[in-house]
Amino acid sequence: MNVLGIIASGVAALFITVALAKVARRAALRSHAPDEPGGRAPRAAALRRTGGATAVLGVGLAAGGALWLGAADDSAGSLGGLLAGAGIVAVLGLVHDLKPFRAALRLPVQTAAAILVVCLAGLSPAAGVLAVLWIVLVTNAFALLDHADGLLTTVGLVTAAGLLACAAVGGSPALALLPAALVAGLAGFLLHNWHPARLRLGASGAQFTGFALAASGALIQAAAPSGRAAWAALPVLATVALADTALVLISRRRAARSLLRDTDDHIAHRLRRVRVTVPGTAVLLGLWAAVPVTTATLVYAELLHPALLLLPPAGTVAAVFGLLRIPAYAPLRTARPRTVTRRTTATPTGAAIPSAASAQRVAGPAPGKRAPAGAARTAAGRPTVPPPPTGRSAAAVAAERS
């Protein structure tokens, strides 16, 4: 496949994605609820959530058209299996967008799609097993990045650009077809996915992006020349996605929370807690992804020593431990102990005997004696009558005074 074919497929993916995304955006904006003035209907939210289908169609139509025109040469089987597997995963994600289901149900379908790619690529059994595990892992890792506006689109665009460069340098121009279309399609979708996002990739677009990146990386690695360090360079391209997954798993394990229940504990959520804006988070993670992508591409092109591939993972591990120090879960609320005050009307048997000072304060001055200076007096100037002592009734006190 020549360079003009790759450029043509990229341009076609860009225009198709932009056109379809614009139509989906208008449909979402016009879907107002008739009984809720100023509110959006649930159908509008579903349209925004399924906006990733526009990117899937744009990339799929452009790459499929180039494949149908015979632009893939002898790699038509591998690319056909890759597009078929990515399409299966995208349809599964679209069903999940419309009617959510458990994450465990997605794994068998993703595994079957990965096996289809490996079988049509003609990999050996050992390499095929590793490729299937890698594709399923990276697909779900990239899908977890779809929790902030423009985040997955930016990181996926940078990663696809690295795969495109590796395919071009490694002498596999046919395998550069899908990464080129993916770069253009994600760039077109980013116009509507940037904060504030009018459309989201959703499960359909997120899983399609992750599967296409993982499968393309596996095929490029299998077709790489023996002298290149492809086995070490290409896995580094997924550093940010794997770092986010590791951060989530470690954090939930420490907090004794469910590993499959999604909460606000991803990288973007923690950066928001330290007052990083939503666009700033997308830019920061895009730059973070650009460091390992650039390093891996230069190592793959034999311009850097393979030992330098250790630097991006080491920095990522340090960053993950630093992000773990940012609290992600609200502390559990504990019930305050209730203090109960009891009022006693009579002194029970065995109660403590009051002291002499307290008895004098309660009983007041003895009969026939003047009240001491400073005692409380009524409006007529007479001293107030203290309450009767415990055990004597008011009648007995009146009889004594008469």
CSV table of C-alpha atoms in Angstrom, one decimal:
chain,number,residue,atom,x,y,z
A,1,MET,CA,0.0,0.0,0.0
A,2,ASN,CA,1.4,3.4,-0.9
A,3,VAL,CA,1.5,6.6,1.1
A,4,LEU,CA,-1.3,8.2,-1.0
A,5,GLY,CA,-3.7,5.4,-0.1
A,6,ILE,CA,-3.0,5.9,3.7
A,7,ILE,CA,-3.5,9.6,3.4
A,8,ALA,CA,-6.7,9.1,1.4
A,9,SER,CA,-8.1,6.8,4.0
A,10,GLY,CA,-7.3,9.2,6.7
A,11,VAL,CA,-8.9,12.1,4.9
A,12,ALA,CA,-12.0,10.0,4.3
A,13,ALA,CA,-12.2,9.0,8.0
A,14,LEU,CA,-11.9,12.6,9.0
A,15,PHE,CA,-14.7,13.9,6.8
A,16,ILE,CA,-17.1,11.0,7.5
A,17,THR,CA,-16.6,11.3,11.2
A,18,VAL,CA,-17.1,15.1,11.3
A,19,ALA,CA,-20.2,14.9,9.1
A,20,LEU,CA,-21.8,12.0,11.1
A,21,ALA,CA,-20.9,13.6,14.5
A,22,LYS,CA,-22.5,16.9,13.4
A,23,VAL,CA,-25.7,15.1,12.5
A,24,ALA,CA,-25.7,13.2,15.8
A,25,ARG,CA,-25.1,16.4,17.7
A,26,ARG,CA,-28.0,18.2,16.1
A,27,ALA,CA,-30.3,15.2,16.8
A,28,ALA,CA,-29.3,15.3,20.4
A,29,LEU,CA,-29.9,19.0,20.8
A,30,ARG,CA,-33.3,18.8,19.2
A,31,SER,CA,-34.5,15.9,21.4
A,32,HIS,CA,-36.2,18.0,24.1
A,33,ALA,CA,-38.8,16.5,26.5
A,34,PRO,CA,-42.3,17.9,25.8
A,35,ASP,CA,-43.3,17.9,29.5
A,36,GLU,CA,-40.0,19.3,30.8
A,37,PRO,CA,-39.4,22.9,29.7
A,38,GLY,CA,-35.7,23.5,29.4
A,39,GLY,CA,-34.8,19.9,30.1
A,40,ARG,CA,-33.4,17.1,27.9
A,41,ALA,CA,-35.2,13.9,27.3
A,42,PRO,CA,-33.6,10.6,28.1
A,43,ARG,CA,-33.4,10.0,24.3
A,44,ALA,CA,-31.1,13.0,24.0
A,45,ALA,CA,-28.8,11.6,26.7
A,46,ALA,CA,-28.7,8.3,24.9
A,47,LEU,CA,-27.8,10.0,21.6
A,48,ARG,CA,-24.9,11.9,23.3
A,49,ARG,CA,-23.7,8.7,24.9
A,50,THR,CA,-23.8,6.7,21.7
A,51,GLY,CA,-22.0,9.4,19.7
A,52,GLY,CA,-19.0,7.2,19.5
A,53,ALA,CA,-20.7,5.2,16.9
A,54,THR,CA,-20.0,8.1,14.5
A,55,ALA,CA,-16.3,7.6,15.0
A,56,VAL,CA,-16.7,3.9,14.6
A,57,LEU,CA,-18.5,4.3,11.3
A,58,GLY,CA,-16.1,7.0,10.0
A,59,VAL,CA,-13.0,4.9,10.7
A,60,GLY,CA,-14.6,1.6,9.7
A,61,LEU,CA,-15.9,2.9,6.4
A,62,ALA,CA,-12.6,4.6,5.4
A,63,ALA,CA,-10.5,1.6,6.3
A,64,GLY,CA,-13.0,-0.9,4.9
A,65,GLY,CA,-13.2,1.1,1.6
A,66,ALA,CA,-9.5,1.1,1.2
A,67,LEU,CA,-9.4,-2.6,2.0
A,68,TRP,CA,-12.1,-3.3,-0.6
A,69,LEU,CA,-10.2,-1.3,-3.2
A,70,GLY,CA,-7.2,-3.6,-2.7
A,71,ALA,CA,-5.0,-1.2,-1.0
A,72,ALA,CA,-3.8,-3.6,1.7
A,73,ASP,CA,-1.9,-5.9,-0.8
A,74,ASP,CA,-1.1,-9.2,0.9
A,75,SER,CA,-2.2,-8.1,4.4
A,76,ALA,CA,-5.9,-8.1,3.5
A,77,GLY,CA,-6.6,-11.1,5.7
A,78,SER,CA,-5.0,-9.6,8.8
A,79,LEU,CA,-6.7,-6.2,8.3
A,80,GLY,CA,-10.1,-7.9,7.5
A,81,GLY,CA,-9.9,-9.9,10.7
A,82,LEU,CA,-8.9,-6.8,12.6
A,83,LEU,CA,-11.8,-4.7,11.3
A,84,ALA,CA,-14.3,-7.6,11.9
A,85,GLY,CA,-13.1,-8.0,15.5
A,86,ALA,CA,-13.2,-4.3,16.2
A,87,GLY,CA,-16.7,-4.2,14.6
A,88,ILE,CA,-18.0,-7.0,16.9
A,89,VAL,CA,-16.7,-5.2,20.0
A,90,ALA,CA,-18.2,-1.9,18.8
A,91,VAL,CA,-21.6,-3.5,18.4
A,92,LEU,CA,-21.4,-5.0,21.8
A,93,GLY,CA,-20.5,-1.6,23.3
A,94,LEU,CA,-23.5,0.0,21.4
A,95,VAL,CA,-25.8,-2.6,23.0
A,96,HIS,CA,-24.3,-1.7,26.4
A,97,ASP,CA,-24.9,2.0,25.8
A,98,LEU,CA,-28.6,1.4,25.1
A,99,LYS,CA,-29.1,-1.2,27.8
A,100,PRO,CA,-26.2,-1.6,30.3
A,101,PHE,CA,-25.2,-5.1,31.4
A,102,ARG,CA,-22.5,-6.5,33.6
A,103,ALA,CA,-18.9,-6.1,32.6
A,104,ALA,CA,-18.2,-9.9,33.0
A,105,LEU,CA,-20.5,-10.5,30.0
A,106,ARG,CA,-18.2,-8.5,27.7
A,107,LEU,CA,-15.1,-10.6,28.3
A,108,PRO,CA,-16.3,-13.7,26.3
A,109,VAL,CA,-17.2,-11.6,23.2
A,110,GLN,CA,-13.9,-9.6,23.4
A,111,THR,CA,-12.0,-12.8,23.7
A,112,ALA,CA,-13.8,-14.3,20.7
A,113,ALA,CA,-13.1,-11.2,18.6
A,114,ALA,CA,-9.4,-11.3,19.6
A,115,ILE,CA,-9.2,-15.0,18.7
A,116,LEU,CA,-10.6,-14.1,15.3
A,117,VAL,CA,-7.9,-11.5,14.7
A,118,VAL,CA,-5.2,-13.9,15.8
A,119,CYS,CA,-6.4,-16.7,13.6
A,120,LEU,CA,-6.7,-14.6,10.5
A,121,ALA,CA,-3.3,-13.1,11.1
A,122,GLY,CA,-1.7,-16.6,11.2
A,123,LEU,CA,0.2,-16.2,14.5
A,124,SER,CA,1.8,-19.2,16.2
A,125,PRO,CA,-0.1,-20.7,19.1
A,126,ALA,CA,2.2,-19.3,21.8
A,127,ALA,CA,2.2,-15.8,20.2
A,128,GLY,CA,-1.6,-16.1,19.6
A,129,VAL,CA,-2.3,-16.8,23.3
A,130,LEU,CA,-0.2,-13.8,24.4
A,131,ALA,CA,-1.8,-11.6,21.7
A,132,VAL,CA,-5.3,-12.5,22.8
A,133,LEU,CA,-4.5,-11.7,26.5
A,134,TRP,CA,-2.9,-8.5,25.5
A,135,ILE,CA,-5.8,-7.4,23.3
A,136,VAL,CA,-8.4,-8.1,25.9
A,137,LEU,CA,-6.4,-6.3,28.6
A,138,VAL,CA,-5.6,-3.2,26.6
A,139,THR,CA,-9.2,-3.0,25.2
A,140,ASN,CA,-10.6,-2.7,28.7
A,141,ALA,CA,-7.8,-0.5,29.9
A,142,PHE,CA,-8.5,2.1,27.2
A,143,ALA,CA,-12.3,1.8,27.8
A,144,LEU,CA,-11.8,2.8,31.4
A,145,LEU,CA,-10.4,6.2,30.2
A,146,ASP,CA,-13.8,7.3,29.0
A,147,HIS,CA,-14.7,9.1,32.2
A,148,ALA,CA,-13.8,12.7,31.3
A,149,ASP,CA,-14.4,15.0,28.3
A,150,GLY,CA,-11.8,14.5,25.6
A,151,LEU,CA,-9.6,12.2,27.7
A,152,LEU,CA,-9.8,8.9,25.8
A,153,THR,CA,-10.0,10.7,22.5
A,154,THR,CA,-6.7,12.6,23.2
A,155,VAL,CA,-4.8,9.6,24.6
A,156,GLY,CA,-6.1,7.3,21.8
A,157,LEU,CA,-5.1,9.9,19.1
A,158,VAL,CA,-1.5,10.1,20.5
A,159,THR,CA,-1.2,6.3,20.8
A,160,ALA,CA,-2.6,5.8,17.2
A,161,ALA,CA,0.0,8.2,15.9
A,162,GLY,CA,2.8,6.2,17.6
A,163,LEU,CA,1.5,3.0,16.0
A,164,LEU,CA,1.3,4.7,12.6
A,165,ALA,CA,4.9,5.8,12.9
A,166,CYS,CA,6.0,2.3,14.0
A,167,ALA,CA,4.2,0.7,11.0
A,168,ALA,CA,5.7,3.2,8.6
A,169,VAL,CA,9.2,2.7,10.0
A,170,GLY,CA,8.9,-1.1,10.3
A,171,GLY,CA,8.2,-1.6,6.6
A,172,SER,CA,4.5,-2.6,7.1
A,173,PRO,CA,2.6,0.2,5.3
A,174,ALA,CA,-0.6,-2.0,5.0
A,175,LEU,CA,-0.8,-2.3,8.8
A,176,ALA,CA,-0.6,1.5,9.0
A,177,LEU,CA,-4.1,1.8,7.3
A,178,LEU,CA,-6.2,1.4,10.5
A,179,PRO,CA,-3.9,3.6,12.7
A,180,ALA,CA,-4.0,6.3,10.1
A,181,ALA,CA,-7.8,6.2,9.8
A,182,LEU,CA,-8.1,6.1,13.6
A,183,VAL,CA,-5.9,9.2,14.0
A,184,ALA,CA,-8.1,11.1,11.6
A,185,GLY,CA,-11.4,9.8,13.0
A,186,LEU,CA,-10.5,10.6,16.6
A,187,ALA,CA,-9.2,14.1,15.6
A,188,GLY,CA,-12.6,14.8,13.9
A,189,PHE,CA,-14.5,13.4,16.9
A,190,LEU,CA,-12.5,15.5,19.3
A,191,LEU,CA,-14.1,18.6,17.9
A,192,HIS,CA,-17.4,17.5,19.6
A,193,ASN,CA,-15.9,15.6,22.5
A,194,TRP,CA,-13.8,18.5,23.9
A,195,HIS,CA,-15.0,20.1,27.2
A,196,PRO,CA,-17.9,20.8,27.4
A,197,ALA,CA,-18.5,17.6,25.4
A,198,ARG,CA,-21.6,17.5,23.2
A,199,LEU,CA,-20.9,13.9,22.3
A,200,ARG,CA,-19.3,11.0,24.1
A,201,LEU,CA,-17.5,7.9,22.8
A,202,GLY,CA,-19.5,5.7,25.1
A,203,ALA,CA,-18.8,2.0,25.4
A,204,SER,CA,-19.1,1.5,21.6
A,205,GLY,CA,-16.4,4.1,20.7
A,206,ALA,CA,-14.2,3.4,23.7
A,207,GLN,CA,-14.1,-0.4,23.1
A,208,PHE,CA,-13.6,0.0,19.4
A,209,THR,CA,-10.7,2.4,20.0
A,210,GLY,CA,-9.0,0.2,22.6
A,211,PHE,CA,-9.5,-3.0,20.5
A,212,ALA,CA,-8.2,-1.3,17.3
A,213,LEU,CA,-5.1,0.0,19.1
A,214,ALA,CA,-4.3,-3.3,20.9
A,215,ALA,CA,-4.9,-5.5,17.8
A,216,SER,CA,-2.9,-3.1,15.6
A,217,GLY,CA,0.0,-3.2,18.0
A,218,ALA,CA,0.0,-7.0,18.2
A,219,LEU,CA,0.0,-7.3,14.4
A,220,ILE,CA,2.7,-4.7,14.0
A,221,GLN,CA,4.8,-6.5,16.6
A,222,ALA,CA,4.3,-9.8,14.8
A,223,ALA,CA,5.4,-8.3,11.5
A,224,ALA,CA,8.4,-6.4,12.8
A,225,PRO,CA,11.9,-7.3,11.6
A,226,SER,CA,13.8,-9.5,13.9
A,227,GLY,CA,16.5,-6.9,14.7
A,228,ARG,CA,14.0,-4.4,16.2
A,229,ALA,CA,13.0,-4.3,19.8
A,230,ALA,CA,9.3,-4.5,19.0
A,231,TRP,CA,8.6,-6.9,21.9
A,232,ALA,CA,9.6,-4.1,24.4
A,233,ALA,CA,8.8,-0.9,22.4
A,234,LEU,CA,5.2,-1.5,21.4
A,235,PRO,CA,3.8,-2.4,24.9
A,236,VAL,CA,5.1,0.9,26.2
A,237,LEU,CA,2.5,2.7,24.0
A,238,ALA,CA,-0.3,1.7,26.4
A,239,THR,CA,1.5,3.1,29.5
A,240,VAL,CA,-1.2,5.7,30.5
A,241,ALA,CA,-4.1,3.3,30.0
A,242,LEU,CA,-2.4,0.6,32.0
A,243,ALA,CA,-1.4,3.1,34.7
A,244,ASP,CA,-5.0,4.2,35.2
A,245,THR,CA,-6.1,0.6,35.5
A,246,ALA,CA,-3.4,-0.3,38.0
A,247,LEU,CA,-4.2,2.9,40.0
A,248,VAL,CA,-7.9,1.9,40.2
A,249,LEU,CA,-7.3,-1.7,41.1
A,250,ILE,CA,-4.7,-0.9,43.9
A,251,SER,CA,-6.9,1.9,45.3
A,252,ARG,CA,-10.1,-0.3,45.4
A,253,ARG,CA,-8.1,-3.2,46.9
A,254,ARG,CA,-6.8,-1.0,49.7
A,255,ALA,CA,-10.2,0.5,50.4
A,256,ALA,CA,-11.8,-3.0,50.4
A,257,ARG,CA,-14.2,-2.0,47.6
A,258,SER,CA,-15.6,-3.9,44.7
A,259,LEU,CA,-13.1,-4.1,41.8
A,260,LEU,CA,-15.8,-4.1,39.1
A,261,ARG,CA,-17.9,-1.2,40.5
A,262,ASP,CA,-16.8,2.0,38.8
A,263,THR,CA,-16.4,5.0,41.1
A,264,ASP,CA,-14.6,8.4,41.0
A,265,ASP,CA,-11.1,7.0,41.6
A,266,HIS,CA,-9.4,7.3,38.2
A,267,ILE,CA,-6.5,9.6,37.4
A,268,ALA,CA,-8.7,12.3,36.0
A,269,HIS,CA,-10.8,12.3,39.2
A,270,ARG,CA,-7.8,12.7,41.4
A,271,LEU,CA,-6.4,15.5,39.3
A,272,ARG,CA,-9.7,17.3,39.6
A,273,ARG,CA,-9.4,17.1,43.4
A,274,VAL,CA,-6.2,19.0,43.2
A,275,ARG,CA,-8.0,21.7,41.2
A,276,VAL,CA,-6.8,20.7,37.7
A,277,THR,CA,-9.5,21.7,35.1
A,278,VAL,CA,-11.2,19.2,32.8
A,279,PRO,CA,-9.4,20.5,29.6
A,280,GLY,CA,-6.2,20.6,31.6
A,281,THR,CA,-6.6,17.0,32.6
A,282,ALA,CA,-7.0,15.9,29.0
A,283,VAL,CA,-3.9,17.9,27.9
A,284,LEU,CA,-1.8,16.6,30.9
A,285,LEU,CA,-2.6,13.0,30.1
A,286,GLY,CA,-2.0,13.6,26.4
A,287,LEU,CA,1.4,14.9,27.2
A,288,TRP,CA,2.0,12.0,29.6
A,289,ALA,CA,1.1,9.5,26.8
A,290,ALA,CA,3.3,11.4,24.4
A,291,VAL,CA,6.5,10.6,26.4
A,292,PRO,CA,6.3,6.8,26.3
A,293,VAL,CA,4.9,6.9,22.7
A,294,THR,CA,7.8,9.0,21.5
A,295,THR,CA,10.4,6.9,23.4
A,296,ALA,CA,8.9,3.6,22.0
A,297,THR,CA,8.8,4.9,18.5
A,298,LEU,CA,12.4,6.1,18.5
A,299,VAL,CA,13.5,2.8,20.1
A,300,TYR,CA,11.5,0.9,17.4
A,301,ALA,CA,13.3,3.0,14.7
A,302,GLU,CA,16.6,2.1,16.3
A,303,LEU,CA,17.4,5.7,17.1
A,304,LEU,CA,17.6,5.1,20.9
A,305,HIS,CA,19.0,2.4,23.0
A,306,PRO,CA,16.3,-0.1,24.2
A,307,ALA,CA,17.4,0.5,27.8
A,308,LEU,CA,15.8,3.9,27.7
A,309,LEU,CA,12.4,2.2,27.6
A,310,LEU,CA,12.7,1.7,31.3
A,311,LEU,CA,12.4,5.4,32.0
A,312,PRO,CA,8.7,6.0,31.1
A,313,PRO,CA,7.4,3.0,33.1
A,314,ALA,CA,9.6,4.0,36.1
A,315,GLY,CA,8.2,7.5,36.0
A,316,THR,CA,4.7,6.2,35.6
A,317,VAL,CA,5.1,3.9,38.7
A,318,ALA,CA,6.2,6.9,40.7
A,319,ALA,CA,3.3,8.9,39.4
A,320,VAL,CA,0.8,6.2,40.4
A,321,PHE,CA,2.1,6.0,43.9
A,322,GLY,CA,1.9,9.8,44.1
A,323,LEU,CA,-1.7,9.8,42.9
A,324,LEU,CA,-2.5,7.1,45.5
A,325,ARG,CA,-1.9,9.8,48.2
A,326,ILE,CA,-4.7,11.9,46.9
A,327,PRO,CA,-7.9,10.7,48.7
A,328,ALA,CA,-10.5,9.3,46.3
A,329,TYR,CA,-13.2,8.1,48.7
A,330,ALA,CA,-15.3,10.0,51.2
A,331,PRO,CA,-14.9,8.8,54.8
A,332,LEU,CA,-17.7,6.7,56.1
A,333,ARG,CA,-20.1,8.5,58.4
A,334,THR,CA,-20.3,7.1,61.9
A,335,ALA,CA,-23.3,7.6,64.1
A,336,ARG,CA,-22.7,9.9,67.0
A,337,PRO,CA,-23.3,8.4,70.5
A,338,ARG,CA,-26.6,9.5,72.0
A,339,THR,CA,-26.3,10.8,75.6
A,340,VAL,CA,-29.4,10.1,77.6
A,341,THR,CA,-30.1,12.2,80.7
A,342,ARG,CA,-32.4,10.7,83.3
A,343,ARG,CA,-34.3,12.8,85.8
A,344,THR,CA,-34.9,11.2,89.2
A,345,THR,CA,-37.8,12.3,91.4
A,346,ALA,CA,-36.9,10.4,94.5
A,347,THR,CA,-33.6,9.3,96.0
A,348,PRO,CA,-33.3,5.6,95.6
A,349,THR,CA,-32.1,3.2,98.3
A,350,GLY,CA,-28.4,3.4,98.8
A,351,ALA,CA,-28.0,6.8,97.0
A,352,ALA,CA,-25.2,9.0,98.0
A,353,ILE,CA,-25.9,11.3,101.0
A,354,PRO,CA,-25.5,15.0,100.0
A,355,SER,CA,-22.8,17.0,101.7
A,356,ALA,CA,-23.4,19.5,104.4
A,357,ALA,CA,-22.8,22.5,102.1
A,358,SER,CA,-25.2,21.2,99.5
A,359,ALA,CA,-27.8,20.5,102.3
A,360,GLN,CA,-27.6,24.0,103.6
A,361,ARG,CA,-28.0,25.4,100.1
A,362,VAL,CA,-31.1,23.3,99.5
A,363,ALA,CA,-32.6,23.8,103.0
A,364,GLY,CA,-32.0,27.5,103.4
A,365,PRO,CA,-31.6,29.3,106.7
A,366,ALA,CA,-33.1,27.9,109.9
A,367,PRO,CA,-36.5,29.1,111.0
A,368,GLY,CA,-36.4,32.3,113.2
A,369,LYS,CA,-33.1,33.4,111.8
A,370,ARG,CA,-32.5,36.2,109.3
A,371,ALA,CA,-31.4,35.5,105.9
A,372,PRO,CA,-27.7,36.2,105.3
A,373,ALA,CA,-26.7,39.3,103.5
A,374,GLY,CA,-26.7,39.0,99.7
A,375,ALA,CA,-29.6,36.5,99.7
A,376,ALA,CA,-32.2,36.7,97.0
A,377,ARG,CA,-35.2,38.9,97.8
A,378,THR,CA,-38.6,39.4,96.4
A,379,ALA,CA,-40.0,42.8,95.0
A,380,ALA,CA,-41.3,43.6,98.5
A,381,GLY,CA,-37.8,43.3,100.0
A,382,ARG,CA,-38.5,39.9,101.7
A,383,PRO,CA,-36.2,37.0,101.3
A,384,THR,CA,-37.3,34.3,99.0
A,385,VAL,CA,-38.5,31.1,100.5
A,386,PRO,CA,-36.2,28.2,99.6
A,387,PRO,CA,-37.7,24.9,98.4
A,388,PRO,CA,-38.5,22.4,101.0
A,389,PRO,CA,-35.9,19.7,101.8
A,390,THR,CA,-36.3,16.2,100.4
A,391,GLY,CA,-38.6,14.1,102.5
A,392,ARG,CA,-40.8,16.9,103.9
A,393,SER,CA,-44.0,18.1,102.3
A,394,ALA,CA,-45.1,21.7,101.8
A,395,ALA,CA,-47.8,21.2,104.5
A,396,ALA,CA,-45.3,20.3,107.1
A,397,VAL,CA,-43.2,23.4,106.4
A,398,ALA,CA,-46.3,25.6,106.6
A,399,ALA,CA,-47.2,24.0,110.0
A,400,GLU,CA,-43.8,24.8,111.4
A,401,ARG,CA,-43.9,28.4,110.3
A,402,SER,CA,-47.4,28.9,111.9
